[in-house]
Amino acid sequence: MVAGGLQMPQVMAQSSTGGFDILNLRWKNREGFKPLYYFLTRTRPNQRSTYFLLIKKKDRDRAIMKLDVTIPSHFKAKIEPKNIRFAYCEAGSVSSRTKCGETIPASISLNNDGKLIEIVPTSPVPTDRTIGVELKLRNPYGRGMYQFNALAQSPGEVTLARYLGSWVIELKGGG
């Protein structure tokens, strides 16, 4: 996948039988691929869900003046700008829920037929806290895996966005 002229690392799967087997995935660590933390309130197809796509402070070393989230073309869900929020967040654990608190003032827009979320904060976001993109939507119909990518521009950089990492989201089948 290419976004903004950058080549995105892709998640690879393989099966011992030589064919693709969704039940027996083995991730290949690819140079340049960096997994990011996420949480979904519901993982079944066609359910209303809130996606928390987090970028922990350890996953970035520079302030952010623009954040792009690329969405795969095969992710067939309607995303609306009014249902997207950029905020300071806390990653959940065994004993606590993932939650986003204070909203970060930003301009949020959808481009590339809804497959690119562009977030431009009113001032650069420092590296001292975990940030996140909160999406409210209805999951696509059918199970699958989807790789969303985070690209960021920092103050003082050339206008090229840097790859921060990817959220590899799995939707499970059944009811």
Short mmCIF file of the C-alpha atoms (twelve columns), coordinates in Angstrom:
data_MODEL
# 
_entry.id   MODEL 
# 
loop_
_atom_site.group_PDB 
_atom_site.id 
_atom_site.type_symbol 
_atom_site.label_atom_id 
_atom_site.label_alt_id 
_atom_site.label_comp_id 
_atom_site.label_asym_id 
_atom_site.label_seq_id 
_atom_site.Cartn_x 
_atom_site.Cartn_y 
_atom_site.Cartn_z 
_atom_site.pdbx_PDB_model_num 
ATOM 1   C CA . MET A 1   0.000   0.000   0.000  1 
ATOM 2   C CA . VAL A 2   1.307   3.431   -0.870 1 
ATOM 3   C CA . ALA A 3   0.227   6.532   1.047  1 
ATOM 4   C CA . GLY A 4   1.718   9.915   0.428  1 
ATOM 5   C CA . GLY A 5   4.467   8.346   -1.682 1 
ATOM 6   C CA . LEU A 6   5.599   6.002   1.116  1 
ATOM 7   C CA . GLN A 7   5.638   2.231   0.840  1 
ATOM 8   C CA . MET A 8   3.724   0.698   3.769  1 
ATOM 9   C CA . PRO A 9   4.920   -2.591  5.244  1 
ATOM 10  C CA . GLN A 10  2.266   -5.253  4.861  1 
ATOM 11  C CA . VAL A 11  1.330   -8.014  7.270  1 
ATOM 12  C CA . MET A 12  2.175   -11.413 5.841  1 
ATOM 13  C CA . ALA A 13  0.473   -14.713 6.644  1 
ATOM 14  C CA . GLN A 14  1.467   -18.249 5.786  1 
ATOM 15  C CA . SER A 15  0.134   -21.720 6.323  1 
ATOM 16  C CA . SER A 16  1.951   -25.009 6.661  1 
ATOM 17  C CA . THR A 17  -0.162  -26.318 3.787  1 
ATOM 18  C CA . GLY A 18  1.136   -23.611 1.451  1 
ATOM 19  C CA . GLY A 19  -2.289  -21.975 1.111  1 
ATOM 20  C CA . PHE A 20  -3.860  -19.193 3.101  1 
ATOM 21  C CA . ASP A 21  -5.461  -20.480 6.295  1 
ATOM 22  C CA . ILE A 22  -7.124  -17.790 8.433  1 
ATOM 23  C CA . LEU A 23  -7.224  -20.167 11.421 1 
ATOM 24  C CA . ASN A 24  -3.479  -20.814 11.373 1 
ATOM 25  C CA . LEU A 25  -1.847  -17.421 10.895 1 
ATOM 26  C CA . ARG A 26  1.798   -16.923 11.629 1 
ATOM 27  C CA . TRP A 27  3.001   -13.335 11.541 1 
ATOM 28  C CA . LYS A 28  6.245   -12.716 9.755  1 
ATOM 29  C CA . ASN A 29  8.233   -9.957  11.339 1 
ATOM 30  C CA . ARG A 30  9.013   -7.634  8.485  1 
ATOM 31  C CA . GLU A 31  11.596  -4.960  8.756  1 
ATOM 32  C CA . GLY A 32  9.892   -1.622  9.250  1 
ATOM 33  C CA . PHE A 33  6.563   -3.047  10.461 1 
ATOM 34  C CA . LYS A 34  5.537   -1.733  13.869 1 
ATOM 35  C CA . PRO A 35  2.328   -2.942  15.576 1 
ATOM 36  C CA . LEU A 36  0.297   -0.338  17.463 1 
ATOM 37  C CA . TYR A 37  -2.179  -0.904  20.311 1 
ATOM 38  C CA . TYR A 38  -5.911  -0.816  19.607 1 
ATOM 39  C CA . PHE A 39  -9.141  -1.824  21.271 1 
ATOM 40  C CA . LEU A 40  -12.617 -2.457  19.810 1 
ATOM 41  C CA . THR A 41  -15.780 -2.500  21.905 1 
ATOM 42  C CA . ARG A 42  -17.290 -5.155  19.578 1 
ATOM 43  C CA . THR A 43  -15.483 -7.531  17.201 1 
ATOM 44  C CA . ARG A 44  -18.373 -9.227  15.407 1 
ATOM 45  C CA . PRO A 45  -19.382 -8.227  11.875 1 
ATOM 46  C CA . ASN A 46  -22.168 -5.675  11.410 1 
ATOM 47  C CA . GLN A 47  -22.187 -4.629  15.100 1 
ATOM 48  C CA . ARG A 48  -21.892 -1.026  16.270 1 
ATOM 49  C CA . SER A 49  -18.419 -0.597  17.707 1 
ATOM 50  C CA . THR A 50  -16.028 2.027   18.971 1 
ATOM 51  C CA . TYR A 51  -12.451 1.693   17.745 1 
ATOM 52  C CA . PHE A 52  -9.653  3.099   19.895 1 
ATOM 53  C CA . LEU A 53  -6.544  3.403   17.695 1 
ATOM 54  C CA . LEU A 54  -3.790  4.407   20.102 1 
ATOM 55  C CA . ILE A 55  -0.302  5.771   19.639 1 
ATOM 56  C CA . LYS A 56  1.500   5.382   22.940 1 
ATOM 57  C CA . LYS A 57  4.127   7.920   23.935 1 
ATOM 58  C CA . LYS A 58  6.809   5.212   23.516 1 
ATOM 59  C CA . ASP A 59  5.735   4.790   19.858 1 
ATOM 60  C CA . ARG A 60  6.727   8.312   18.826 1 
ATOM 61  C CA . ASP A 61  9.649   10.572  19.506 1 
ATOM 62  C CA . ARG A 62  8.439   13.817  17.932 1 
ATOM 63  C CA . ALA A 63  5.513   16.174  18.273 1 
ATOM 64  C CA . ILE A 64  2.734   15.704  15.721 1 
ATOM 65  C CA . MET A 65  1.404   18.550  13.584 1 
ATOM 66  C CA . LYS A 66  -0.546  16.244  11.231 1 
ATOM 67  C CA . LEU A 67  -1.696  12.634  11.597 1 
ATOM 68  C CA . ASP A 68  -2.944  10.499  8.701  1 
ATOM 69  C CA . VAL A 69  -4.714  7.184   9.257  1 
ATOM 70  C CA . THR A 70  -4.944  5.026   6.138  1 
ATOM 71  C CA . ILE A 71  -7.830  2.578   5.924  1 
ATOM 72  C CA . PRO A 72  -7.636  -0.488  3.660  1 
ATOM 73  C CA . SER A 73  -9.808  -0.427  0.548  1 
ATOM 74  C CA . HIS A 74  -11.487 -3.726  1.533  1 
ATOM 75  C CA . PHE A 75  -12.712 -2.261  4.875  1 
ATOM 76  C CA . LYS A 76  -16.355 -1.737  3.878  1 
ATOM 77  C CA . ALA A 77  -17.710 0.397   6.713  1 
ATOM 78  C CA . LYS A 78  -19.137 3.893   6.586  1 
ATOM 79  C CA . ILE A 79  -16.950 6.332   8.493  1 
ATOM 80  C CA . GLU A 80  -18.254 9.835   9.082  1 
ATOM 81  C CA . PRO A 81  -16.153 12.802  10.275 1 
ATOM 82  C CA . LYS A 82  -18.696 13.568  13.031 1 
ATOM 83  C CA . ASN A 83  -17.957 10.095  14.506 1 
ATOM 84  C CA . ILE A 84  -14.176 10.612  14.695 1 
ATOM 85  C CA . ARG A 85  -12.461 12.082  17.733 1 
ATOM 86  C CA . PHE A 86  -8.776  12.821  18.398 1 
ATOM 87  C CA . ALA A 87  -7.955  12.674  22.108 1 
ATOM 88  C CA . TYR A 88  -5.544  11.915  24.903 1 
ATOM 89  C CA . CYS A 89  -6.098  8.279   25.910 1 
ATOM 90  C CA . GLU A 90  -5.148  5.578   28.359 1 
ATOM 91  C CA . ALA A 91  -4.457  2.048   27.159 1 
ATOM 92  C CA . GLY A 92  -6.420  -0.616  28.989 1 
ATOM 93  C CA . SER A 93  -5.055  -3.630  30.788 1 
ATOM 94  C CA . VAL A 94  -6.376  -6.725  32.533 1 
ATOM 95  C CA . SER A 95  -7.843  -4.562  35.291 1 
ATOM 96  C CA . SER A 96  -8.820  -1.380  33.413 1 
ATOM 97  C CA . ARG A 97  -10.620 -0.342  30.250 1 
ATOM 98  C CA . THR A 98  -9.131  1.575   27.350 1 
ATOM 99  C CA . LYS A 99  -10.535 5.080   27.437 1 
ATOM 100 C CA . CYS A 100 -10.035 8.426   25.807 1 
ATOM 101 C CA . GLY A 101 -10.500 11.602  27.809 1 
ATOM 102 C CA . GLU A 102 -9.592  15.143  26.844 1 
ATOM 103 C CA . THR A 103 -10.306 15.925  23.201 1 
ATOM 104 C CA . ILE A 104 -7.384  17.414  21.282 1 
ATOM 105 C CA . PRO A 105 -8.660  20.381  19.220 1 
ATOM 106 C CA . ALA A 106 -8.129  19.456  15.573 1 
ATOM 107 C CA . SER A 107 -9.507  19.659  12.068 1 
ATOM 108 C CA . ILE A 108 -10.615 16.170  10.973 1 
ATOM 109 C CA . SER A 109 -11.428 15.259  7.369  1 
ATOM 110 C CA . LEU A 110 -11.929 12.159  5.219  1 
ATOM 111 C CA . ASN A 111 -10.267 11.871  1.807  1 
ATOM 112 C CA . ASN A 112 -9.581  9.211   -0.850 1 
ATOM 113 C CA . ASP A 113 -13.214 8.052   -0.835 1 
ATOM 114 C CA . GLY A 114 -13.221 7.675   2.962  1 
ATOM 115 C CA . LYS A 115 -9.983  5.657   3.096  1 
ATOM 116 C CA . LEU A 116 -7.788  8.386   4.590  1 
ATOM 117 C CA . ILE A 117 -8.470  10.224  7.837  1 
ATOM 118 C CA . GLU A 118 -6.507  13.480  8.029  1 
ATOM 119 C CA . ILE A 119 -6.144  15.057  11.469 1 
ATOM 120 C CA . VAL A 120 -4.543  18.471  11.862 1 
ATOM 121 C CA . PRO A 121 -4.362  19.604  15.511 1 
ATOM 122 C CA . THR A 122 -4.596  23.351  16.203 1 
ATOM 123 C CA . SER A 123 -1.128  23.131  17.785 1 
ATOM 124 C CA . PRO A 124 1.528   20.371  17.646 1 
ATOM 125 C CA . VAL A 125 0.785   17.455  19.990 1 
ATOM 126 C CA . PRO A 126 3.734   16.804  22.350 1 
ATOM 127 C CA . THR A 127 5.166   13.339  22.988 1 
ATOM 128 C CA . ASP A 128 4.456   13.201  26.723 1 
ATOM 129 C CA . ARG A 129 1.087   11.390  26.545 1 
ATOM 130 C CA . THR A 130 -0.687  8.587   24.714 1 
ATOM 131 C CA . ILE A 131 -2.955  9.857   21.959 1 
ATOM 132 C CA . GLY A 132 -5.705  8.114   20.048 1 
ATOM 133 C CA . VAL A 133 -8.224  8.229   17.264 1 
ATOM 134 C CA . GLU A 134 -11.675 7.157   18.429 1 
ATOM 135 C CA . LEU A 135 -14.011 5.944   15.661 1 
ATOM 136 C CA . LYS A 136 -17.681 5.093   16.105 1 
ATOM 137 C CA . LEU A 137 -19.015 2.941   13.274 1 
ATOM 138 C CA . ARG A 138 -20.766 -0.260  12.297 1 
ATOM 139 C CA . ASN A 139 -18.280 -3.079  11.634 1 
ATOM 140 C CA . PRO A 140 -18.122 -4.352  8.057  1 
ATOM 141 C CA . TYR A 141 -20.166 -7.416  7.167  1 
ATOM 142 C CA . GLY A 142 -18.100 -10.620 7.357  1 
ATOM 143 C CA . ARG A 143 -14.958 -11.505 9.229  1 
ATOM 144 C CA . GLY A 144 -11.526 -10.334 8.219  1 
ATOM 145 C CA . MET A 145 -8.247  -8.672  9.103  1 
ATOM 146 C CA . TYR A 146 -7.582  -5.039  8.331  1 
ATOM 147 C CA . GLN A 147 -4.335  -3.091  8.501  1 
ATOM 148 C CA . PHE A 148 -4.788  0.589   9.355  1 
ATOM 149 C CA . ASN A 149 -1.566  2.669   9.184  1 
ATOM 150 C CA . ALA A 150 -0.485  5.789   11.085 1 
ATOM 151 C CA . LEU A 151 1.625   8.436   9.338  1 
ATOM 152 C CA . ALA A 152 2.694   11.679  10.989 1 
ATOM 153 C CA . GLN A 153 4.288   14.986  10.143 1 
ATOM 154 C CA . SER A 154 6.257   16.861  12.787 1 
ATOM 155 C CA . PRO A 155 7.082   20.552  13.110 1 
ATOM 156 C CA . GLY A 156 10.172  21.587  11.163 1 
ATOM 157 C CA . GLU A 157 10.176  18.466  8.955  1 
ATOM 158 C CA . VAL A 158 9.938   18.328  5.215  1 
ATOM 159 C CA . THR A 159 6.298   17.749  4.254  1 
ATOM 160 C CA . LEU A 160 6.731   13.967  3.959  1 
ATOM 161 C CA . ALA A 161 4.856   11.942  6.553  1 
ATOM 162 C CA . ARG A 162 6.750   9.341   8.605  1 
ATOM 163 C CA . TYR A 163 5.349   5.857   9.246  1 
ATOM 164 C CA . LEU A 164 4.562   5.427   12.970 1 
ATOM 165 C CA . GLY A 165 3.059   1.944   12.869 1 
ATOM 166 C CA . SER A 166 0.001   -0.151  12.050 1 
ATOM 167 C CA . TRP A 167 -3.094  -1.404  13.802 1 
ATOM 168 C CA . VAL A 168 -3.907  -4.920  12.537 1 
ATOM 169 C CA . ILE A 169 -7.588  -5.312  13.402 1 
ATOM 170 C CA . GLU A 170 -9.394  -8.658  13.359 1 
ATOM 171 C CA . LEU A 171 -13.154 -9.039  13.084 1 
ATOM 172 C CA . LYS A 172 -14.424 -12.468 14.066 1 
ATOM 173 C CA . GLY A 173 -17.221 -14.369 12.389 1 
ATOM 174 C CA . GLY A 174 -20.234 -15.981 13.985 1 
ATOM 175 C CA . GLY A 175 -22.809 -14.570 16.306 1 
# 
